Amino acid sequence: MITCKIIAHRGLSSLAPENTLAAISLAAKNGAKWVEIDAVACGDGTIVMWHDNSVDRCSDSSGPISNFNAQSIKSLDCGSWFSKEYANEKMATIEQAILLIQELGMGLNLEFKLYQCTAKEVVAPVLDFLNTHWKDTDKLIISSFDQAALDYCHQNSPHFKRGMLYDKIPDNWLQQMQSIEAVSCHCHYLHLQQAQVVALKKAGYEVYCYTVNQPELVTEHWNWGIDAIFTDYPQRFEKQPLHI
Ligand code: G3P
Ligand code: MG
């Protein structure tokens, strides 16, 4: 069961460049207990903390992430697009991110994005690393929009908790969630309906909503029984009767 209600989305991504070590540290500094980050593969199999299939939006370069490798990511400035204060912030490997999050004592929702890669290429090296380095399985939930990524986790590291990630929850959600023995359903707050929350909770699942950047957007959702939200603005929830 998740022990907080507010998950800092891509780090504290409203105040620091998303999916960077700086965004994770700032989330911790501002009291966030859990953080969500994304994991994607570079061309040489290096797994990085990154959201997109390209580096265009969040760096000073361009091109698909598959054009980059462990060496060439070091030349990217992944902070100036956000603000001068973060100039030359580096793209972090997923290993660096995981170690920092654990050192800060935070919970981690690790989201795998496969894009053109296989589950084995993206997920296997990260599971190996987590199996060696991650200490508290209660503070880790792996999620993905890609069923293949979750199948791979289920088959190879069943002791790590899994969350199904949906935009709109499909009719066959129960079958999909049972097939990977999920503990949680992560879905877009806009499409979520009360009856779905009731059914999910009745079936024993936790329900997390993304990406909620104004507290009033989910006033009803809390009453329906959702467990947590992802937000770029945890600071806007400080006055809510919730613990961050
Ligand atoms: O994991 C919740 C949320 O991050 C899913 O969407 O596109 O922000 O990774 P996205
Ligand atoms: Mg994500």
PDB file of N, CA and C in Angstrom, residues 40-48 53 55 63-73 91 116-117 121-122:
ATOM      1  N   VAL A  40      13.998   5.014 -20.460  1.00  0.00           N
ATOM      2  CA  VAL A  40      14.039   4.645 -21.890  1.00  0.00           C
ATOM      3  C   VAL A  40      15.456   4.188 -22.235  1.00  0.00           C
ATOM      4  N   ALA A  41      15.590   3.512 -23.393  1.00  0.00           N
ATOM      5  CA  ALA A  41      16.896   2.983 -23.799  1.00  0.00           C
ATOM      6  C   ALA A  41      17.550   3.872 -24.848  1.00  0.00           C
ATOM      7  N   CYS A  42      18.860   4.082 -24.696  1.00  0.00           N
ATOM      8  CA  CYS A  42      19.681   4.707 -25.748  1.00  0.00           C
ATOM      9  C   CYS A  42      20.084   3.613 -26.753  1.00  0.00           C
ATOM     10  N   GLY A  43      20.750   4.049 -27.814  1.00  0.00           N
ATOM     11  CA  GLY A  43      21.116   3.122 -28.880  1.00  0.00           C
ATOM     12  C   GLY A  43      22.063   2.008 -28.457  1.00  0.00           C
ATOM     13  N   ASP A  44      22.912   2.263 -27.457  1.00  0.00           N
ATOM     14  CA  ASP A  44      23.875   1.237 -27.029  1.00  0.00           C
ATOM     15  C   ASP A  44      23.349   0.405 -25.857  1.00  0.00           C
ATOM     16  N   GLY A  45      22.065   0.586 -25.529  1.00  0.00           N
ATOM     17  CA  GLY A  45      21.484  -0.197 -24.434  1.00  0.00           C
ATOM     18  C   GLY A  45      21.594   0.472 -23.076  1.00  0.00           C
ATOM     19  N   THR A  46      22.243   1.636 -23.020  1.00  0.00           N
ATOM     20  CA  THR A  46      22.256   2.406 -21.761  1.00  0.00           C
ATOM     21  C   THR A  46      20.820   2.849 -21.469  1.00  0.00           C
ATOM     22  N   ILE A  47      20.378   2.636 -20.239  1.00  0.00           N
ATOM     23  CA  ILE A  47      19.019   3.063 -19.884  1.00  0.00           C
ATOM     24  C   ILE A  47      19.128   4.392 -19.141  1.00  0.00           C
ATOM     25  N   VAL A  48      18.344   5.352 -19.598  1.00  0.00           N
ATOM     26  CA  VAL A  48      18.421   6.693 -19.020  1.00  0.00           C
ATOM     27  C   VAL A  48      17.071   7.113 -18.441  1.00  0.00           C
ATOM     28  N   ASN A  53      10.913   9.924 -26.874  1.00  0.00           N
ATOM     29  CA  ASN A  53      11.635   9.068 -27.828  1.00  0.00           C
ATOM     30  C   ASN A  53      12.764   9.845 -28.508  1.00  0.00           C
ATOM     31  N   VAL A  55      15.518  13.610 -28.114  1.00  0.00           N
ATOM     32  CA  VAL A  55      16.072  14.553 -27.126  1.00  0.00           C
ATOM     33  C   VAL A  55      15.645  15.988 -27.438  1.00  0.00           C
ATOM     34  N   GLY A  63      17.227  14.796 -32.277  1.00  0.00           N
ATOM     35  CA  GLY A  63      17.364  13.447 -32.808  1.00  0.00           C
ATOM     36  C   GLY A  63      16.801  12.413 -31.862  1.00  0.00           C
ATOM     37  N   PRO A  64      16.581  11.204 -32.393  1.00  0.00           N
ATOM     38  CA  PRO A  64      16.033  10.129 -31.552  1.00  0.00           C
ATOM     39  C   PRO A  64      16.997   9.733 -30.437  1.00  0.00           C
ATOM     40  N   ILE A  65      16.454   9.295 -29.345  1.00  0.00           N
ATOM     41  CA  ILE A  65      17.294   8.870 -28.215  1.00  0.00           C
ATOM     42  C   ILE A  65      18.181   7.693 -28.639  1.00  0.00           C
ATOM     43  N   SER A  66      17.734   6.946 -29.628  1.00  0.00           N
ATOM     44  CA  SER A  66      18.526   5.794 -30.101  1.00  0.00           C
ATOM     45  C   SER A  66      19.820   6.223 -30.806  1.00  0.00           C
ATOM     46  N   ASN A  67      19.929   7.516 -31.137  1.00  0.00           N
ATOM     47  CA  ASN A  67      21.189   8.022 -31.721  1.00  0.00           C
ATOM     48  C   ASN A  67      22.264   8.257 -30.663  1.00  0.00           C
ATOM     49  N   PHE A  68      21.879   8.158 -29.393  1.00  0.00           N
ATOM     50  CA  PHE A  68      22.807   8.506 -28.307  1.00  0.00           C
ATOM     51  C   PHE A  68      23.288   7.249 -27.582  1.00  0.00           C
ATOM     52  N   ASN A  69      24.427   7.416 -26.883  1.00  0.00           N
ATOM     53  CA  ASN A  69      24.976   6.299 -26.106  1.00  0.00           C
ATOM     54  C   ASN A  69      25.554   6.840 -24.800  1.00  0.00           C
ATOM     55  N   ALA A  70      26.151   5.956 -24.012  1.00  0.00           N
ATOM     56  CA  ALA A  70      26.628   6.336 -22.678  1.00  0.00           C
ATOM     57  C   ALA A  70      27.602   7.508 -22.741  1.00  0.00           C
ATOM     58  N   GLN A  71      28.377   7.570 -23.805  1.00  0.00           N
ATOM     59  CA  GLN A  71      29.357   8.643 -23.937  1.00  0.00           C
ATOM     60  C   GLN A  71      28.698   9.939 -24.425  1.00  0.00           C
ATOM     61  N   SER A  72      27.906   9.836 -25.488  1.00  0.00           N
ATOM     62  CA  SER A  72      27.388  11.062 -26.122  1.00  0.00           C
ATOM     63  C   SER A  72      26.315  11.762 -25.275  1.00  0.00           C
ATOM     64  N   ILE A  73      25.636  11.054 -24.386  1.00  0.00           N
ATOM     65  CA  ILE A  73      24.658  11.768 -23.548  1.00  0.00           C
ATOM     66  C   ILE A  73      25.355  12.771 -22.630  1.00  0.00           C
ATOM     67  N   MET A  91      21.875  14.533 -18.571  1.00  0.00           N
ATOM     68  CA  MET A  91      20.940  13.407 -18.635  1.00  0.00           C
ATOM     69  C   MET A  91      21.501  12.337 -17.697  1.00  0.00           C
ATOM     70  N   GLN A 116      10.763   1.831 -29.548  1.00  0.00           N
ATOM     71  CA  GLN A 116      11.031   0.789 -30.558  1.00  0.00           C
ATOM     72  C   GLN A 116      11.799  -0.417 -29.983  1.00  0.00           C
ATOM     73  N   CYS A 117      12.043  -0.428 -28.692  1.00  0.00           N
ATOM     74  CA  CYS A 117      12.878  -1.492 -28.114  1.00  0.00           C
ATOM     75  C   CYS A 117      12.014  -2.643 -27.586  1.00  0.00           C
ATOM     76  N   GLU A 121      15.352  -5.584 -23.752  1.00  0.00           N
ATOM     77  CA  GLU A 121      16.394  -4.566 -23.910  1.00  0.00           C
ATOM     78  C   GLU A 121      16.277  -3.459 -22.849  1.00  0.00           C
ATOM     79  N   VAL A 122      15.054  -3.055 -22.568  1.00  0.00           N
ATOM     80  CA  VAL A 122      14.872  -1.912 -21.648  1.00  0.00           C
ATOM     81  C   VAL A 122      14.782  -2.365 -20.190  1.00  0.00           C
TER      82      VAL A 122
END
